[in-house]
Short mmCIF file of C-alpha atoms and ligand atoms in Angstrom, two decimals:
data_model
loop_
_atom_site.label_atom_id
_atom_site.label_comp_id
_atom_site.label_asym_id
_atom_site.label_seq_id
_atom_site.Cartn_x
_atom_site.Cartn_y
_atom_site.Cartn_z
CA MET X 1 153.75 157.05 79.32
CA GLN X 2 150.91 154.50 80.17
CA SER X 3 149.34 153.27 83.28
CA VAL X 4 148.37 149.69 82.81
CA ASN X 5 146.64 147.40 85.26
CA PRO X 6 148.62 144.19 85.41
CA VAL X 7 145.68 142.35 86.67
CA ASN X 8 144.18 142.41 83.15
CA GLY X 9 146.10 144.66 80.83
CA ALA X 10 143.39 147.47 80.83
CA VAL X 11 145.08 150.89 80.13
CA LEU X 12 144.14 153.28 82.87
CA GLY X 13 145.61 156.45 81.55
CA ARG X 14 148.08 157.99 79.13
CA PHE X 15 150.35 160.90 79.85
CA ASP X 16 152.62 162.90 77.54
CA THR X 17 156.16 163.01 78.09
CA TRP X 18 157.67 166.24 78.28
CA GLU X 19 160.02 167.85 75.61
CA TRP X 20 163.00 169.76 76.72
CA PRO X 21 161.56 173.38 77.08
CA ARG X 22 159.12 172.07 79.88
CA VAL X 23 162.15 170.19 81.56
CA ASP X 24 164.24 173.26 81.45
CA LYS X 25 161.55 175.32 83.10
CA ALA X 26 161.38 172.71 85.92
CA LEU X 27 165.12 172.91 86.38
CA GLY X 28 164.92 176.52 86.56
CA LEU X 29 162.34 176.43 89.23
CA ALA X 30 164.34 174.06 91.31
CA ALA X 31 167.34 176.25 90.96
CA SER X 32 165.59 179.26 91.96
CA ALA X 33 163.90 177.47 95.12
CA ALA X 34 167.08 175.85 96.28
CA PRO X 35 168.93 178.95 98.14
CA GLU X 36 165.78 179.93 99.83
CA TRP X 37 164.70 176.30 100.85
CA ALA X 38 168.63 175.97 101.95
CA GLN X 39 167.94 179.01 104.33
CA THR X 40 164.64 177.98 105.78
CA PRO X 41 164.84 177.29 109.45
CA LEU X 42 164.95 173.58 110.48
CA PRO X 43 161.48 173.75 112.35
CA ASP X 44 159.85 175.04 109.21
CA ARG X 45 161.19 172.53 107.17
CA ALA X 46 160.20 169.84 109.87
CA GLU X 47 156.71 171.29 109.87
CA ARG X 48 156.35 170.69 106.15
CA LEU X 49 157.40 167.05 106.29
CA ARG X 50 154.90 166.46 109.13
CA ARG X 51 152.29 168.01 107.08
CA ALA X 52 153.28 165.52 104.19
CA ALA X 53 152.97 162.55 106.85
CA GLN X 54 149.46 163.79 107.76
CA ILE X 55 148.45 164.12 104.20
CA LEU X 56 149.55 160.67 103.40
CA ARG X 57 147.84 159.15 106.35
CA GLN X 58 144.61 160.83 105.46
CA ARG X 59 144.64 159.67 101.65
CA ARG X 60 146.06 156.46 102.55
CA ASP X 61 143.36 154.30 100.76
CA GLN X 62 143.32 156.70 97.86
CA TYR X 63 147.15 156.42 97.33
CA ALA X 64 147.40 152.86 98.10
CA GLY X 65 144.64 152.29 95.44
CA ILE X 66 146.57 153.90 92.85
CA ILE X 67 149.64 151.74 93.62
CA THR X 68 147.55 148.68 93.40
CA GLN X 69 145.96 149.61 89.99
CA GLU X 70 149.43 150.58 88.53
CA MET X 71 151.46 147.92 89.64
CA GLY X 72 149.44 145.26 91.11
CA LYS X 73 150.54 145.45 94.69
CA LEU X 74 148.19 143.73 97.32
CA SER X 75 145.96 146.37 98.70
CA SER X 76 147.20 145.50 102.40
CA GLU X 77 150.79 145.94 101.29
CA ALA X 78 149.94 149.29 99.50
CA ARG X 79 148.49 150.67 102.62
CA ALA X 80 151.41 149.42 104.74
CA GLU X 81 153.66 151.38 102.12
CA ILE X 82 151.85 154.39 102.61
CA ASP X 83 152.12 154.10 106.45
CA LYS X 84 155.75 153.68 106.07
CA CYS X 85 156.19 156.78 103.96
CA ALA X 86 154.40 158.81 106.55
CA ALA X 87 156.73 157.37 109.29
CA VAL X 88 159.81 158.34 107.31
CA CYS X 89 158.63 161.85 106.95
CA ASP X 90 157.93 161.94 110.84
CA PHE X 91 161.47 160.46 111.50
CA TYR X 92 163.24 162.91 109.65
CA ALA X 93 161.15 165.72 110.99
CA GLY X 94 162.11 164.61 114.34
CA GLU X 95 165.72 163.58 114.10
CA GLY X 96 166.79 165.93 111.15
CA PRO X 97 167.92 168.62 113.43
CA ARG X 98 170.29 166.27 115.27
CA PHE X 99 171.73 164.71 112.13
CA LEU X 100 172.30 168.35 110.90
CA ALA X 101 173.69 169.86 113.94
CA ASP X 102 177.32 170.96 113.83
CA ALA X 103 179.91 168.15 114.57
CA MET X 104 182.47 169.65 116.79
CA LEU X 105 186.05 168.25 116.31
CA ALA X 106 189.19 168.95 118.24
CA SER X 107 192.12 170.14 116.25
CA ASP X 108 194.81 172.82 116.35
CA ALA X 109 192.05 175.48 115.89
CA SER X 110 190.25 177.22 118.69
CA ARG X 111 187.14 175.89 117.16
CA SER X 112 186.71 173.44 114.47
CA LEU X 113 183.84 171.67 113.23
CA ILE X 114 181.66 169.99 110.34
CA ALA X 115 178.88 172.14 109.02
CA TRP X 116 176.39 169.91 106.92
CA GLN X 117 175.08 172.06 104.02
CA PRO X 118 173.06 170.97 101.15
CA LEU X 119 174.20 170.26 97.72
CA GLY X 120 171.58 171.94 95.75
CA THR X 121 169.22 169.90 93.55
CA VAL X 122 169.27 166.30 93.68
CA LEU X 123 167.65 163.99 90.75
CA ALA X 124 166.01 160.82 91.86
CA VAL X 125 165.46 158.00 89.21
CA MET X 126 163.10 155.57 90.83
CA PRO X 127 161.67 152.24 90.02
CA TRP X 128 158.02 151.02 90.24
CA ASN X 129 158.29 148.24 92.79
CA PHE X 130 157.62 150.45 95.79
CA PRO X 131 156.40 153.52 94.05
CA PHE X 132 155.92 155.44 97.00
CA TRP X 133 158.46 154.06 99.39
CA GLN X 134 161.37 154.28 97.22
CA VAL X 135 160.65 158.06 96.45
CA PHE X 136 159.86 158.96 100.11
CA ARG X 137 162.94 157.17 101.50
CA PHE X 138 165.11 159.78 99.34
CA ALA X 139 162.93 162.75 99.46
CA ALA X 140 162.22 162.85 103.22
CA PRO X 141 165.99 163.20 104.14
CA ALA X 142 167.02 165.25 101.11
CA LEU X 143 164.36 167.86 101.77
CA MET X 144 164.77 168.03 105.32
CA ALA X 145 168.46 168.60 104.76
CA GLY X 146 167.72 171.77 102.59
CA ASN X 147 167.97 170.09 99.07
CA THR X 148 165.38 170.44 96.36
CA ALA X 149 164.31 167.30 94.47
CA LEU X 150 163.51 166.34 91.10
CA LEU X 151 161.81 162.97 90.42
CA LYS X 152 161.91 160.94 87.24
CA HIS X 153 159.75 158.02 88.07
CA ALA X 154 159.28 154.63 86.19
CA SER X 155 157.32 155.07 83.22
CA ASN X 156 154.76 152.49 84.31
CA VAL X 157 153.91 154.43 87.40
CA PRO X 158 152.84 158.04 86.27
CA ARG X 159 149.94 158.20 88.54
CA CYS X 160 151.96 157.68 91.58
CA ALA X 161 154.51 160.06 90.45
CA LEU X 162 152.03 162.82 89.97
CA ALA X 163 150.32 162.00 93.37
CA ILE X 164 153.69 162.20 95.08
CA GLU X 165 154.29 165.54 93.71
CA GLU X 166 150.58 166.60 94.94
CA VAL X 167 151.50 165.28 98.60
CA PHE X 168 154.60 167.81 98.65
CA ARG X 169 152.69 170.57 97.11
CA GLU X 170 149.77 170.41 99.48
CA ALA X 171 152.18 170.17 102.54
CA GLY X 172 153.16 173.38 101.78
CA PHE X 173 156.91 172.85 100.29
CA PRO X 174 157.81 175.90 98.22
CA GLU X 175 157.25 175.87 94.41
CA GLY X 176 160.08 174.07 92.98
CA ALA X 177 161.34 172.17 96.16
CA PHE X 178 160.02 168.92 94.77
CA GLN X 179 158.91 168.25 91.06
CA THR X 180 158.01 165.39 89.08
CA LEU X 181 159.52 165.38 85.58
CA MET X 182 157.45 163.30 83.20
CA ILE X 183 160.46 162.25 81.24
CA PRO X 184 161.62 158.88 79.51
CA ALA X 185 164.95 157.29 80.65
CA SER X 186 166.47 158.62 77.56
CA ALA X 187 166.26 161.99 78.80
CA VAL X 188 167.85 161.41 82.06
CA GLU X 189 171.64 161.99 80.90
CA ALA X 190 170.85 165.48 79.68
CA VAL X 191 169.27 166.29 83.15
CA ILE X 192 172.21 164.99 85.17
CA ARG X 193 174.68 166.93 82.88
CA ASP X 194 172.70 170.33 83.47
CA ARG X 195 174.52 172.48 85.66
CA ARG X 196 171.45 173.33 87.66
CA VAL X 197 171.43 169.55 89.00
CA HIS X 198 173.93 168.63 91.65
CA ALA X 199 173.62 164.90 92.37
CA VAL X 200 171.59 161.94 91.35
CA THR X 201 170.30 158.74 93.18
CA LEU X 202 168.98 155.65 91.41
CA THR X 203 167.13 152.71 92.56
CA GLY X 204 166.64 150.13 89.94
CA SER X 205 168.10 147.48 87.56
CA GLU X 206 171.94 147.36 87.04
CA PRO X 207 172.10 148.61 83.49
CA ALA X 208 170.17 151.56 84.62
CA GLY X 209 172.63 151.97 87.38
CA ARG X 210 175.60 151.74 85.11
CA ALA X 211 174.06 154.54 82.61
CA VAL X 212 173.29 156.80 85.51
CA ALA X 213 176.74 156.44 87.09
CA ALA X 214 178.59 156.97 83.78
CA ALA X 215 176.58 160.04 83.17
CA ALA X 216 177.22 161.31 86.63
CA GLY X 217 180.95 160.43 86.45
CA ALA X 218 181.47 162.33 83.20
CA VAL X 219 180.36 165.39 84.98
CA LEU X 220 181.82 164.56 88.47
CA LYS X 221 178.40 164.59 90.26
CA LYS X 222 177.76 162.69 93.21
CA ALA X 223 175.68 159.37 92.53
CA VAL X 224 174.17 157.03 95.05
CA LEU X 225 172.95 153.61 93.61
CA GLU X 226 170.60 151.26 94.91
CA LEU X 227 170.54 148.32 92.44
CA GLY X 228 169.51 144.72 92.41
CA GLY X 229 170.27 141.88 94.80
CA SER X 230 170.25 138.15 95.11
CA ASP X 231 169.89 137.97 98.77
CA PRO X 232 171.09 134.70 100.43
CA PHE X 233 168.74 133.17 103.30
CA VAL X 234 170.92 130.96 105.07
CA VAL X 235 169.19 128.16 107.09
CA LEU X 236 171.44 126.40 109.66
CA GLU X 237 170.51 123.03 111.16
CA ASP X 238 169.37 124.43 114.48
CA ALA X 239 166.91 127.18 113.01
CA ASP X 240 163.44 127.55 114.43
CA LEU X 241 161.67 125.93 111.41
CA GLU X 242 158.25 127.55 112.22
CA LEU X 243 159.64 131.15 112.27
CA THR X 244 161.90 130.60 109.48
CA VAL X 245 159.52 128.97 106.90
CA GLN X 246 156.99 131.67 107.82
CA GLN X 247 159.70 134.60 107.17
CA ALA X 248 161.03 132.77 104.21
CA VAL X 249 157.62 132.87 102.34
CA ALA X 250 156.84 136.46 103.33
CA SER X 251 160.54 137.72 102.31
CA ARG X 252 160.40 135.81 98.93
CA PHE X 253 156.72 136.36 97.92
CA MET X 254 155.75 139.74 99.44
CA ASN X 255 155.25 142.08 96.57
CA ALA X 256 155.06 139.35 94.20
CA GLY X 257 158.83 138.66 94.66
CA GLN X 258 159.53 142.14 93.32
CA SER X 259 162.04 143.50 96.08
CA CYS X 260 165.62 144.28 95.93
CA ILE X 261 166.01 142.80 99.41
CA ALA X 262 163.72 139.75 98.96
CA ALA X 263 165.45 136.49 100.02
CA LYS X 264 166.27 134.98 96.54
CA ARG X 265 168.78 132.23 97.21
CA PHE X 266 167.75 129.79 100.00
CA VAL X 267 171.08 128.27 101.32
CA VAL X 268 170.11 125.57 103.35
CA LEU X 269 172.19 122.86 105.09
CA GLU X 270 171.84 119.30 104.08
CA GLY X 271 170.91 118.30 107.59
CA VAL X 272 167.84 120.54 107.62
CA ALA X 273 167.07 120.61 103.92
CA GLU X 274 164.14 117.89 103.76
CA ALA X 275 162.40 119.38 106.87
CA PHE X 276 162.68 123.00 105.65
CA LEU X 277 161.58 122.20 102.25
CA SER X 278 158.66 120.04 103.14
CA ARG X 279 157.20 122.97 105.35
CA PHE X 280 158.42 125.53 102.75
CA ARG X 281 156.45 123.97 99.83
CA GLU X 282 153.30 123.52 102.04
CA ALA X 283 153.46 127.28 102.62
CA VAL X 284 153.99 128.12 99.13
CA ARG X 285 151.05 125.97 98.06
CA ALA X 286 148.87 127.88 100.37
CA LEU X 287 149.42 131.04 98.92
CA ARG X 288 146.40 132.42 97.15
CA PRO X 289 146.97 134.38 93.87
CA GLY X 290 144.28 136.61 92.88
CA ASP X 291 142.81 140.31 92.42
CA PRO X 292 145.38 142.27 94.48
CA SER X 293 142.46 144.58 95.79
CA HIS X 294 140.72 141.42 97.35
CA GLU X 295 141.80 141.07 101.06
CA ALA X 296 141.77 137.35 100.80
CA THR X 297 144.55 137.49 98.13
CA THR X 298 148.08 136.55 99.35
CA LEU X 299 149.94 136.67 96.08
CA ALA X 300 149.86 139.65 93.67
CA PRO X 301 150.40 139.75 90.05
CA MET X 302 153.76 140.94 88.79
CA ALA X 303 153.87 144.36 87.70
CA ARG X 304 154.37 143.84 83.85
CA THR X 305 154.19 140.99 81.44
CA ASP X 306 157.56 141.73 80.12
CA LEU X 307 159.09 141.33 83.27
CA ARG X 308 156.94 138.07 83.80
CA ASP X 309 158.27 136.83 80.43
CA GLU X 310 161.83 137.55 81.43
CA LEU X 311 161.51 135.55 84.88
CA HIS X 312 160.05 132.78 83.05
CA ARG X 313 163.03 132.57 80.60
CA GLN X 314 165.43 132.52 83.67
CA VAL X 315 163.38 129.79 85.10
CA GLN X 316 163.43 127.74 81.89
CA GLN X 317 167.20 128.27 81.55
CA SER X 318 167.89 127.18 84.96
CA ILE X 319 165.75 123.94 84.46
CA ALA X 320 167.54 123.32 81.19
CA ALA X 321 170.95 123.44 83.29
CA GLY X 322 169.71 120.99 85.79
CA ALA X 323 167.51 122.83 88.40
CA VAL X 324 164.43 120.88 89.62
CA PRO X 325 161.09 122.53 89.49
CA LEU X 326 159.18 121.65 92.72
CA GLU X 327 156.25 123.97 92.63
CA GLY X 328 154.80 126.13 89.85
CA CYS X 329 157.70 127.33 87.36
CA GLU X 330 154.81 128.35 84.90
CA PRO X 331 153.16 131.49 84.00
CA VAL X 332 149.41 131.65 84.17
CA PRO X 333 147.65 131.67 80.90
CA GLY X 334 145.53 134.65 80.03
CA LYS X 335 145.70 138.47 80.41
CA GLY X 336 147.53 139.80 82.97
CA ALA X 337 151.25 139.53 84.47
CA TRP X 338 150.61 136.27 86.46
CA TYR X 339 153.16 133.90 87.71
CA ARG X 340 152.71 130.72 89.92
CA PRO X 341 154.40 130.86 93.30
CA SER X 342 157.50 128.80 92.48
CA VAL X 343 160.19 126.71 94.15
CA LEU X 344 163.26 125.69 92.22
CA ASP X 345 165.55 123.13 93.75
CA GLN X 346 169.25 121.78 93.24
CA VAL X 347 170.30 125.32 91.88
CA GLY X 348 173.91 125.74 91.07
CA PRO X 349 176.52 127.84 89.39
CA GLY X 350 175.92 128.52 85.61
CA MET X 351 172.06 128.86 86.08
CA PRO X 352 170.43 132.37 86.05
CA ALA X 353 168.63 131.41 89.43
CA TYR X 354 172.08 131.22 90.91
CA ASP X 355 173.85 133.99 88.97
CA GLU X 356 171.27 136.49 88.21
CA GLU X 357 168.43 138.21 90.19
CA LEU X 358 165.06 136.67 89.92
CA PHE X 359 162.74 139.65 90.53
CA GLY X 360 159.35 137.63 90.97
CA PRO X 361 157.84 134.86 92.97
CA VAL X 362 160.42 132.09 92.64
CA ALA X 363 162.56 130.72 95.38
CA ALA X 364 165.87 129.05 94.47
CA ILE X 365 167.00 126.34 96.91
CA LEU X 366 170.76 125.86 97.17
CA ARG X 367 172.01 122.91 99.48
CA ALA X 368 175.19 123.29 101.37
CA ARG X 369 177.29 120.60 103.24
CA ASP X 370 178.14 122.77 106.23
CA GLU X 371 178.28 126.15 107.65
CA GLU X 372 181.55 127.13 105.98
CA ASP X 373 180.01 125.69 102.41
CA ALA X 374 176.90 127.62 103.17
CA LEU X 375 178.98 130.89 103.70
CA ARG X 376 181.00 130.16 100.46
CA ILE X 377 177.56 129.87 98.65
CA ALA X 378 176.06 132.75 100.11
CA ASN X 379 178.94 134.98 99.22
CA ASP X 380 179.57 133.61 95.54
CA THR X 381 177.51 136.27 93.82
CA ARG X 382 178.04 139.54 92.04
CA PHE X 383 175.40 141.29 94.32
CA GLY X 384 175.82 142.43 98.02
CA LEU X 385 172.67 144.09 99.07
CA GLY X 386 171.39 142.11 102.16
CA GLY X 387 171.45 138.60 103.43
CA SER X 388 170.08 136.54 106.43
CA VAL X 389 171.00 133.69 108.66
CA TRP X 390 168.62 131.56 110.56
CA THR X 391 169.67 129.73 113.71
CA ARG X 392 168.55 129.29 117.56
CA ASP X 393 172.10 130.09 118.38
CA VAL X 394 172.17 134.04 118.10
CA ALA X 395 175.94 134.35 118.76
CA ARG X 396 176.73 131.86 116.00
CA GLY X 397 174.14 133.68 113.82
CA GLU X 398 175.82 136.99 114.28
CA ALA X 399 179.43 135.60 113.57
CA LEU X 400 178.14 134.36 110.30
CA ALA X 401 176.21 137.46 109.55
CA ARG X 402 179.40 139.37 110.02
CA ARG X 403 180.95 137.35 107.33
CA LEU X 404 178.32 137.81 104.71
CA ALA X 405 179.57 140.01 101.87
CA CYS X 406 176.68 142.58 101.90
CA GLY X 407 175.23 145.90 103.01
CA CYS X 408 172.65 144.52 105.47
CA ALA X 409 173.13 141.31 107.30
CA PHE X 410 169.99 140.11 109.61
CA VAL X 411 169.84 137.28 112.02
CA ASN X 412 166.51 135.49 112.42
CA GLY X 413 164.70 138.28 110.70
CA LEU X 414 164.07 138.95 107.25
CA VAL X 415 165.90 141.78 105.17
CA LYS X 416 163.85 145.00 105.62
CA SER X 417 164.32 148.78 105.60
CA ASP X 418 163.84 150.93 108.67
CA PRO X 419 164.33 154.56 108.76
CA ARG X 420 166.67 154.29 111.82
CA LEU X 421 169.08 151.90 110.04
CA PRO X 422 171.56 152.61 107.15
CA PHE X 423 170.35 150.63 103.90
CA GLY X 424 172.41 149.94 100.84
CA GLY X 425 174.72 147.42 99.10
CA ILE X 426 178.22 146.65 98.09
CA LYS X 427 179.51 145.08 94.74
CA ASP X 428 177.09 145.15 91.82
CA SER X 429 174.34 146.14 94.40
CA GLY X 430 175.63 149.72 94.27
CA TYR X 431 177.07 152.09 96.59
CA GLY X 432 176.19 154.84 99.07
CA ARG X 433 173.68 154.52 101.83
CA GLU X 434 169.97 155.49 102.23
CA LEU X 435 168.02 156.15 105.56
CA SER X 436 169.49 156.96 109.12
CA ALA X 437 172.00 159.94 109.40
CA LEU X 438 174.23 158.31 106.82
CA GLY X 439 171.42 158.35 104.00
CA MET X 440 170.93 162.06 104.77
CA ARG X 441 174.60 162.75 104.52
CA GLU X 442 174.99 161.42 101.01
CA PHE X 443 173.70 164.76 99.73
CA LEU X 444 175.22 167.16 101.94
CA ASN X 445 178.44 168.97 101.83
CA ALA X 446 180.52 167.86 104.93
CA LYS X 447 182.01 171.21 105.33
CA THR X 448 184.99 171.69 107.46
CA VAL X 449 185.35 174.96 109.32
CA TRP X 450 188.42 175.87 111.14
CA VAL X 451 188.74 178.98 113.53
CA ARG X 452 192.19 180.18 114.84
P1 LIG C 501 164.90 149.72 85.37
O1 LIG C 501 166.11 149.79 86.18
O2 LIG C 501 164.85 149.91 83.86
O3 LIG C 501 164.06 151.16 85.88
C1 LIG C 501 164.33 151.87 87.16
C2 LIG C 501 164.32 153.36 86.65
O4 LIG C 501 165.52 153.61 85.99
C3 LIG C 501 163.18 153.78 85.90
O5 LIG C 501 162.76 155.16 86.33
C4 LIG C 501 163.55 153.83 84.49
O6 LIG C 501 163.00 154.62 83.73
C5 LIG C 501 164.91 154.14 84.71
N1 LIG C 501 165.97 153.85 83.72
C6 LIG C 501 165.99 152.84 83.04
N2 LIG C 501 167.14 152.72 82.15
C7 LIG C 501 167.72 153.85 82.44
C8 LIG C 501 168.94 154.64 81.73
N3 LIG C 501 169.68 154.01 80.76
N4 LIG C 501 169.19 155.82 82.19
C9 LIG C 501 168.42 156.38 83.00
N5 LIG C 501 167.42 155.91 83.63
C10 LIG C 501 166.96 154.67 83.25
O7 LIG C 501 163.92 148.64 85.72
P2 LIG C 501 162.93 147.86 85.28
O8 LIG C 501 161.60 148.40 85.50
O9 LIG C 501 163.28 147.53 83.77
O10 LIG C 501 163.10 146.36 85.74
C11 LIG C 501 164.07 145.44 85.32
C12 LIG C 501 164.76 144.73 86.44
O11 LIG C 501 165.41 145.94 87.25
C13 LIG C 501 164.03 143.98 87.41
O12 LIG C 501 163.60 142.62 86.93
C14 LIG C 501 164.86 144.06 88.48
O13 LIG C 501 165.85 143.01 88.42
C15 LIG C 501 165.40 145.23 88.57
N6 LIG C 501 164.95 146.30 89.40
C16 LIG C 501 165.53 146.38 90.55
C17 LIG C 501 164.71 147.27 91.58
C18 LIG C 501 165.29 147.50 92.85
O14 LIG C 501 164.63 147.73 93.85
N7 LIG C 501 166.58 147.19 93.03
C19 LIG C 501 163.62 147.81 91.20
C20 LIG C 501 162.93 147.65 89.97
C21 LIG C 501 163.75 146.92 89.10
P3 LIG C 501 161.77 153.94 82.67
O15 LIG C 501 160.71 153.32 83.31
O16 LIG C 501 161.28 155.13 82.00
O17 LIG C 501 162.47 153.16 81.66
#
């Protein structure tokens, strides 16, 4: 595994991948830690999570620096990511006992209830785009629930993977409670099949999701999948354009556009299209690409050159099929994974910008005749992760948001994850939920207890 700085292609480190005997040993450690960890009282589990939060806050700049070096995220965004990881640890330390309390139910028994019990060991296959957050969003609830965790992180963020293991170790989690496996994607299936692993969660691309779901299905193990998205951002004619444009730029260009819940398709009503576009283009032109460790930079490089090249192929094919490039739509020549902030107008069916996920700094503009047409276009996608509606009439916005075919619909706010709210998708964006009580319960046995 290689750690490569996407700013200039410099190799920061090389790490050996593990052969099976080393994986086997880690699986054994997880299995032997699991029963004791499941019996550890909740206040003790919570205390360790709070300690993990403290460590994250103390080493915020150090860990943020590793993120920026390995995948190119802006320093300010990387620091915010570390803060969010600390917050999710505190959230589950505080709310976990309530989520895990017996749920009493009335029945023909004198006493009947749901007892929430951990499944055992959960494998997390994670991506590089939020290399700390994606892991903590899974690990905080899973560990608080009494499961042990194994991390197979993306091959381009090995230093992040090892740093996360260090946080849990130093927070006092018992040996085997959280381990990073330095394995390639090709070794994941064998880990899923192993009887010491009870469930799997994956955040990443659709092909990876299909492979992991098939492997889990073959051995009847629980899986949660958080895959790609092509979220619509629906602008109605009565939208507050100042707020809408500011949030549109943040949603599309944050993390260099490499977020599953970034706004990707801007579905704009004809009546407001010109006004929206002129302000939006101006804001896009004002983005300052540059070194992500400089505070003045507002657009980061992409994480890898192969991802940048794939994005450019999608853009070129869209233009060949009739889309109109308004801004950017070109890689930046030279070393590093740079792509200009881009706006692609007149996007329609049959183009990659319409049918596929654009995982980079390219906004696709789709014009709609009226609200019903906007809803039709918004839902005309294989994906169903998030979506947002922008209007001064919040009742109208909520009514439309309820009709979006997705897992998370926002009105006058960009789609974001929040530990208090469930997060996840439908259709080809995957299944299951993360965060909130629902996320914690994905890896719990909802055991019915009936007493005469
Ligand atoms: P991948 O989906 O390939 O990587 C995500 C994780 O899955 C990594 O840990 C990867 O390991 C692992 N993985 C990949 N293939 C398999 C497999 N067959 N079996 C088991 N595990 C597997 O993402 P990429 O980095 O290649 O990015 C490609 C595209 O994926 C992006 O352009 C974007 O569209 C989408 N994506 C979506 C994300 C999201 O948040 N929804 C996050 C990242 C990517 P390894 O790194 O070793 O290959």
